[in-house]
PDB file of C-alpha atoms and ligand atoms in Angstrom:
ATOM      1  CA  MET A   1      85.083   2.158 -76.003  1.00 97.00           C
ATOM      2  CA  LYS A   2      83.041  -0.833 -77.072  1.00 98.00           C
ATOM      3  CA  VAL A   3      80.842  -2.320 -74.368  1.00 98.00           C
ATOM      4  CA  GLY A   4      79.273  -5.757 -74.678  1.00 98.00           C
ATOM      5  CA  ILE A   5      76.243  -6.504 -72.510  1.00 98.00           C
ATOM      6  CA  LEU A   6      76.189 -10.122 -71.383  1.00 98.00           C
ATOM      7  CA  GLN A   7      73.073 -11.732 -69.903  1.00 98.00           C
ATOM      8  CA  PHE A   8      73.104 -14.482 -67.334  1.00 98.00           C
ATOM      9  CA  GLY A   9      69.739 -16.195 -67.301  1.00 98.00           C
ATOM     10  CA  ARG A  10      66.588 -14.367 -68.337  1.00 94.00           C
ATOM     11  CA  VAL A  11      66.792 -10.589 -68.274  1.00 97.00           C
ATOM     12  CA  ALA A  12      64.059  -8.208 -69.470  1.00 96.00           C
ATOM     13  CA  PRO A  13      65.029  -7.272 -73.082  1.00 97.00           C
ATOM     14  CA  GLU A  14      63.530  -3.791 -72.822  1.00 97.00           C
ATOM     15  CA  VAL A  15      65.808  -3.054 -69.879  1.00 98.00           C
ATOM     16  CA  LEU A  16      68.882  -4.305 -71.767  1.00 98.00           C
ATOM     17  CA  ALA A  17      67.963  -2.120 -74.727  1.00 98.00           C
ATOM     18  CA  GLY A  18      67.563   0.876 -72.423  1.00 98.00           C
ATOM     19  CA  ILE A  19      70.980   0.241 -70.860  1.00 98.00           C
ATOM     20  CA  ALA A  20      72.669  -0.105 -74.266  1.00 98.00           C
ATOM     21  CA  LYS A  21      71.156   3.148 -75.507  1.00 98.00           C
ATOM     22  CA  GLY A  22      71.918   5.010 -72.294  1.00 98.00           C
ATOM     23  CA  LEU A  23      75.544   3.863 -72.076  1.00 98.00           C
ATOM     24  CA  ALA A  24      76.305   5.095 -75.580  1.00 97.00           C
ATOM     25  CA  LYS A  25      74.855   8.497 -74.655  1.00 97.00           C
ATOM     26  CA  THR A  26      76.589   8.771 -71.283  1.00 98.00           C
ATOM     27  CA  PHE A  27      80.176   7.763 -72.071  1.00 98.00           C
ATOM     28  CA  PRO A  28      82.132   9.688 -74.718  1.00 96.00           C
ATOM     29  CA  ASP A  29      83.197   7.728 -77.837  1.00 96.00           C
ATOM     30  CA  THR A  30      81.316   4.651 -76.691  1.00 97.00           C
ATOM     31  CA  SER A  31      79.054   2.103 -78.309  1.00 98.00           C
ATOM     32  CA  ALA A  32      77.191  -0.638 -76.485  1.00 98.00           C
ATOM     33  CA  SER A  33      75.613  -3.769 -77.864  1.00 98.00           C
ATOM     34  CA  ILE A  34      73.783  -6.724 -76.427  1.00 98.00           C
ATOM     35  CA  ILE A  35      75.682 -10.004 -76.823  1.00 98.00           C
ATOM     36  CA  THR A  36      73.323 -12.570 -78.355  1.00 96.00           C
ATOM     37  CA  GLU A  37      74.770 -15.464 -76.393  1.00 96.00           C
ATOM     38  CA  VAL A  38      73.050 -15.914 -73.005  1.00 97.00           C
ATOM     39  CA  LEU A  39      75.014 -17.633 -70.243  1.00 98.00           C
ATOM     40  CA  PRO A  40      73.323 -19.587 -67.452  1.00 98.00           C
ATOM     41  CA  VAL A  41      73.387 -18.089 -63.958  1.00 98.00           C
ATOM     42  CA  PRO A  42      76.246 -20.057 -62.375  1.00 97.00           C
ATOM     43  CA  GLN A  43      74.675 -22.324 -59.772  1.00 97.00           C
ATOM     44  CA  ALA A  44      78.014 -22.581 -57.945  1.00 97.00           C
ATOM     45  CA  ALA A  45      77.499 -18.922 -57.004  1.00 98.00           C
ATOM     46  CA  PHE A  46      74.264 -19.710 -55.128  1.00 98.00           C
ATOM     47  CA  ASP A  47      74.399 -19.533 -51.341  1.00 97.00           C
ATOM     48  CA  LYS A  48      71.566 -21.644 -49.957  1.00 97.00           C
ATOM     49  CA  LYS A  49      71.610 -20.091 -46.496  1.00 96.00           C
ATOM     50  CA  ARG A  50      71.415 -16.562 -47.820  1.00 97.00           C
ATOM     51  CA  ASN A  51      69.197 -17.456 -50.775  1.00 97.00           C
ATOM     52  CA  GLN A  52      71.431 -15.131 -52.804  1.00 98.00           C
ATOM     53  CA  TYR A  53      74.192 -15.398 -55.377  1.00 98.00           C
ATOM     54  CA  SER A  54      77.800 -14.368 -54.877  1.00 98.00           C
ATOM     55  CA  SER A  55      78.425 -11.246 -56.905  1.00 98.00           C
ATOM     56  CA  SER A  56      82.181 -11.875 -57.049  1.00 98.00           C
ATOM     57  CA  MET A  57      81.744 -15.358 -58.484  1.00 98.00           C
ATOM     58  CA  ILE A  58      79.449 -14.181 -61.276  1.00 98.00           C
ATOM     59  CA  LEU A  59      81.769 -11.230 -61.910  1.00 98.00           C
ATOM     60  CA  GLY A  60      84.591 -13.754 -62.286  1.00 98.00           C
ATOM     61  CA  GLU A  61      82.624 -15.377 -65.114  1.00 98.00           C
ATOM     62  CA  VAL A  62      82.115 -11.999 -66.767  1.00 98.00           C
ATOM     63  CA  ARG A  63      85.866 -11.457 -66.648  1.00 98.00           C
ATOM     64  CA  ALA A  64      86.520 -14.922 -68.075  1.00 98.00           C
ATOM     65  CA  TYR A  65      84.138 -14.133 -70.947  1.00 98.00           C
ATOM     66  CA  ALA A  66      85.755 -10.721 -71.488  1.00 98.00           C
ATOM     67  CA  GLY A  67      89.163 -12.385 -71.699  1.00 97.00           C
ATOM     68  CA  MET A  68      88.020 -14.866 -74.349  1.00 97.00           C
ATOM     69  CA  GLN A  69      86.948 -12.293 -76.933  1.00 97.00           C
ATOM     70  CA  ASN A  70      88.406  -9.155 -78.440  1.00 95.00           C
ATOM     71  CA  GLU A  71      85.347  -7.410 -79.831  1.00 97.00           C
ATOM     72  CA  PHE A  72      84.610  -5.497 -76.632  1.00 98.00           C
ATOM     73  CA  GLN A  73      86.972  -3.619 -74.329  1.00 97.00           C
ATOM     74  CA  ARG A  74      84.461  -3.880 -71.498  1.00 98.00           C
ATOM     75  CA  VAL A  75      81.857  -6.534 -70.734  1.00 98.00           C
ATOM     76  CA  LEU A  76      78.903  -5.705 -68.501  1.00 98.00           C
ATOM     77  CA  GLY A  77      77.192  -8.759 -67.033  1.00 98.00           C
ATOM     78  CA  VAL A  78      73.491  -8.431 -66.195  1.00 98.00           C
ATOM     79  CA  VAL A  79      71.576 -10.794 -63.930  1.00 98.00           C
ATOM     80  CA  ASP A  80      68.083 -10.765 -62.494  1.00 98.00           C
ATOM     81  CA  VAL A  81      68.878 -12.632 -59.293  1.00 98.00           C
ATOM     82  CA  ASP A  82      69.671 -11.245 -55.836  1.00 98.00           C
ATOM     83  CA  ILE A  83      73.439 -10.810 -55.366  1.00 98.00           C
ATOM     84  CA  TYR A  84      75.647 -10.148 -52.334  1.00 98.00           C
ATOM     85  CA  ALA A  85      79.272  -9.324 -51.631  1.00 96.00           C
ATOM     86  CA  ALA A  86      81.336 -10.095 -48.538  1.00 92.00           C
ATOM     87  CA  GLY A  87      80.208  -7.963 -45.598  1.00 93.00           C
ATOM     88  CA  LEU A  88      77.123  -6.589 -47.355  1.00 94.00           C
ATOM     89  CA  ASN A  89      73.499  -7.732 -47.215  1.00 95.00           C
ATOM     90  CA  TYR A  90      73.147  -7.154 -50.928  1.00 97.00           C
ATOM     91  CA  VAL A  91      74.743  -5.209 -53.759  1.00 97.00           C
ATOM     92  CA  PHE A  92      73.379  -3.629 -56.927  1.00 97.00           C
ATOM     93  CA  GLY A  93      76.583  -4.476 -58.754  1.00 98.00           C
ATOM     94  CA  GLU A  94      80.311  -4.978 -58.636  1.00 98.00           C
ATOM     95  CA  ALA A  95      83.273  -4.284 -60.904  1.00 98.00           C
ATOM     96  CA  TYR A  96      87.021  -4.565 -61.182  1.00 97.00           C
ATOM     97  CA  THR A  97      88.541  -1.125 -60.521  1.00 96.00           C
ATOM     98  CA  PRO A  98      90.109  -0.854 -63.005  1.00 97.00           C
ATOM     99  CA  GLY A  99      89.387  -3.850 -65.210  1.00 97.00           C
ATOM    100  CA  ASN A 100      87.405  -5.092 -68.168  1.00 98.00           C
ATOM    101  CA  ALA A 101      84.406  -6.636 -66.386  1.00 98.00           C
ATOM    102  CA  ALA A 102      81.434  -5.292 -64.460  1.00 98.00           C
ATOM    103  CA  LEU A 103      78.199  -6.808 -63.173  1.00 98.00           C
ATOM    104  CA  ILE A 104      74.802  -5.430 -62.222  1.00 98.00           C
ATOM    105  CA  SER A 105      71.710  -7.095 -60.801  1.00 98.00           C
ATOM    106  CA  LEU A 106      68.214  -5.964 -61.728  1.00 98.00           C
ATOM    107  CA  TRP A 107      66.639  -7.802 -58.796  1.00 98.00           C
ATOM    108  CA  ARG A 108      66.381  -4.830 -56.434  1.00 98.00           C
ATOM    109  CA  LEU A 109      65.830  -2.207 -59.117  1.00 98.00           C
ATOM    110  CA  LYS A 110      62.233  -3.102 -59.941  1.00 98.00           C
ATOM    111  CA  PRO A 111      59.698  -0.748 -58.338  1.00 98.00           C
ATOM    112  CA  GLU A 112      57.615  -3.848 -57.454  1.00 97.00           C
ATOM    113  CA  PHE A 113      60.435  -5.046 -55.199  1.00 98.00           C
ATOM    114  CA  TYR A 114      59.613  -2.119 -52.902  1.00 97.00           C
ATOM    115  CA  GLY A 115      55.851  -2.586 -53.159  1.00 97.00           C
ATOM    116  CA  ASP A 116      55.490   0.173 -55.762  1.00 97.00           C
ATOM    117  CA  ARG A 117      53.616  -0.107 -59.035  1.00 98.00           C
ATOM    118  CA  ALA A 118      55.574  -1.439 -62.026  1.00 97.00           C
ATOM    119  CA  ASP A 119      57.155   1.451 -63.914  1.00 98.00           C
ATOM    120  CA  LEU A 120      59.438   0.624 -66.848  1.00 98.00           C
ATOM    121  CA  ALA A 121      60.915   4.131 -67.086  1.00 98.00           C
ATOM    122  CA  VAL A 122      61.971   4.082 -63.420  1.00 98.00           C
ATOM    123  CA  TYR A 123      63.273   0.519 -63.758  1.00 98.00           C
ATOM    124  CA  VAL A 124      65.382   1.298 -66.847  1.00 98.00           C
ATOM    125  CA  LEU A 125      66.764   4.526 -65.368  1.00 98.00           C
ATOM    126  CA  ARG A 126      67.870   2.704 -62.208  1.00 98.00           C
ATOM    127  CA  ALA A 127      69.519  -0.034 -64.276  1.00 98.00           C
ATOM    128  CA  LEU A 128      71.308   2.569 -66.395  1.00 98.00           C
ATOM    129  CA  LYS A 129      72.637   4.359 -63.291  1.00 98.00           C
ATOM    130  CA  GLU A 130      74.025   1.126 -61.883  1.00 98.00           C
ATOM    131  CA  ALA A 131      75.505   0.141 -65.260  1.00 98.00           C
ATOM    132  CA  VAL A 132      77.221   3.529 -65.707  1.00 98.00           C
ATOM    133  CA  HIS A 133      78.473   3.374 -62.114  1.00 98.00           C
ATOM    134  CA  GLU A 134      80.029  -0.081 -62.430  1.00 98.00           C
ATOM    135  CA  LEU A 135      81.537   0.651 -65.855  1.00 98.00           C
ATOM    136  CA  GLY A 136      82.914   3.859 -64.344  1.00 98.00           C
ATOM    137  CA  HIS A 137      84.746   1.691 -61.826  1.00 98.00           C
ATOM    138  CA  THR A 138      86.256  -0.391 -64.659  1.00 98.00           C
ATOM    139  CA  LEU A 139      87.759   2.873 -65.953  1.00 98.00           C
ATOM    140  CA  GLY A 140      89.414   3.384 -62.585  1.00 98.00           C
ATOM    141  CA  LEU A 141      86.892   5.830 -61.146  1.00 98.00           C
ATOM    142  CA  GLN A 142      86.359   5.698 -57.390  1.00 98.00           C
ATOM    143  CA  HIS A 143      83.278   6.768 -55.434  1.00 98.00           C
ATOM    144  CA  CYS A 144      82.442  10.454 -55.714  1.00 98.00           C
ATOM    145  CA  THR A 145      81.386  12.578 -52.751  1.00 97.00           C
ATOM    146  CA  ARG A 146      78.801  14.497 -54.823  1.00 96.00           C
ATOM    147  CA  SER A 147      75.420  12.894 -54.101  1.00 93.00           C
ATOM    148  CA  SER A 148      74.068  13.729 -57.582  1.00 96.00           C
ATOM    149  CA  CYS A 149      77.016  12.136 -59.416  1.00 98.00           C
ATOM    150  CA  VAL A 150      76.508   8.645 -60.839  1.00 98.00           C
ATOM    151  CA  MET A 151      79.745   7.579 -59.095  1.00 98.00           C
ATOM    152  CA  HIS A 152      78.215   8.281 -55.682  1.00 97.00           C
ATOM    153  CA  PHE A 153      77.896   5.071 -53.659  1.00 95.00           C
ATOM    154  CA  SER A 154      74.383   3.620 -53.471  1.00 92.00           C
ATOM    155  CA  ASN A 155      73.653   2.139 -50.103  1.00 89.00           C
ATOM    156  CA  SER A 156      69.992   1.745 -50.946  1.00 95.00           C
ATOM    157  CA  ILE A 157      67.546   2.384 -53.759  1.00 97.00           C
ATOM    158  CA  PHE A 158      66.958   5.882 -52.282  1.00 96.00           C
ATOM    159  CA  ASP A 159      70.581   6.787 -53.072  1.00 96.00           C
ATOM    160  CA  THR A 160      70.187   5.364 -56.570  1.00 97.00           C
ATOM    161  CA  ASP A 161      67.040   7.418 -57.161  1.00 97.00           C
ATOM    162  CA  LYS A 162      68.674  10.561 -55.781  1.00 96.00           C
ATOM    163  CA  LYS A 163      71.666  10.509 -58.087  1.00 97.00           C
ATOM    164  CA  GLN A 164      71.662  11.222 -61.809  1.00 96.00           C
ATOM    165  CA  SER A 165      72.688   8.779 -64.518  1.00 97.00           C
ATOM    166  CA  LEU A 166      75.430  11.268 -65.416  1.00 97.00           C
ATOM    167  CA  PHE A 167      78.959  11.925 -64.188  1.00 98.00           C
ATOM    168  CA  CYS A 168      79.828  15.185 -62.440  1.00 98.00           C
ATOM    169  CA  ASP A 169      82.350  17.325 -64.372  1.00 98.00           C
ATOM    170  CA  GLN A 170      85.358  15.865 -62.585  1.00 98.00           C
ATOM    171  CA  CYS A 171      84.310  12.233 -63.024  1.00 98.00           C
ATOM    172  CA  TYR A 172      83.380  12.880 -66.657  1.00 98.00           C
ATOM    173  CA  LEU A 173      86.830  14.284 -67.316  1.00 98.00           C
ATOM    174  CA  GLN A 174      88.438  11.275 -65.664  1.00 98.00           C
ATOM    175  CA  ALA A 175      86.238   8.879 -67.664  1.00 98.00           C
ATOM    176  CA  THR A 176      87.061  10.713 -70.901  1.00 98.00           C
ATOM    177  CA  ILE A 177      90.809  10.396 -70.294  1.00 98.00           C
ATOM    178  CA  ALA A 178      90.461   6.715 -69.358  1.00 98.00           C
ATOM    179  CA  ILE A 179      88.398   5.970 -72.484  1.00 97.00           C
ATOM    180  CA  GLY A 180      91.037   7.750 -74.570  1.00 96.00           C
ATOM    181  CA  ASN A 181      93.554   5.267 -73.215  1.00 93.00           C
ATOM    182  CA  VAL A 182      91.249   2.294 -73.849  1.00 90.00           C
ATOM    183  CA  GLY A 183      91.235   3.300 -77.539  1.00 66.00           C
TER     184      GLY A 183
HETATM  185 ZN1   ZN B   1      80.672   1.707 -56.557  1.00 62.82          ZN
HETATM  186 ZN1   ZN B   2      81.624  12.602 -59.558  1.00 62.82          ZN
END
């Protein structure tokens, strides 16, 4: 599986590099590269009242981009703005399950967001977990009941920190089969 990482607006390059490296290690038969083109954060997705961006609207742009090219079977959008989905105060990401597009936000993954000291290793690991999780959804994987599995639902940053960046055996098997079908 070839994954293209697509930035909307400015995103820390060291985090993107960490995601690309981590994705290739986590998924079988997978390579990940950062798309050089940077898209603007769609202002139509901004909700003034909430002071947040609609995750679904940005994800729609990721899907549109994914549909326009044939280099990558999956496109992962990355933003550094606060995103929300219907019925939720915020989300770390969203994806089509299954589909070819996923989105993550780095906004709430920075240790500084929670009043902690900046820590690049923690920041990158959190971003990788969310990226693996959302790309897992694009392969058709649902949420896993095992709290250590990367497909476990993250309600808060505590859940994200508790889980690993890796799939449990069952989810890994499912991802392997799905990637085999992606080609
Ligand atoms: Zn999920
Ligand atoms: Zn699992």
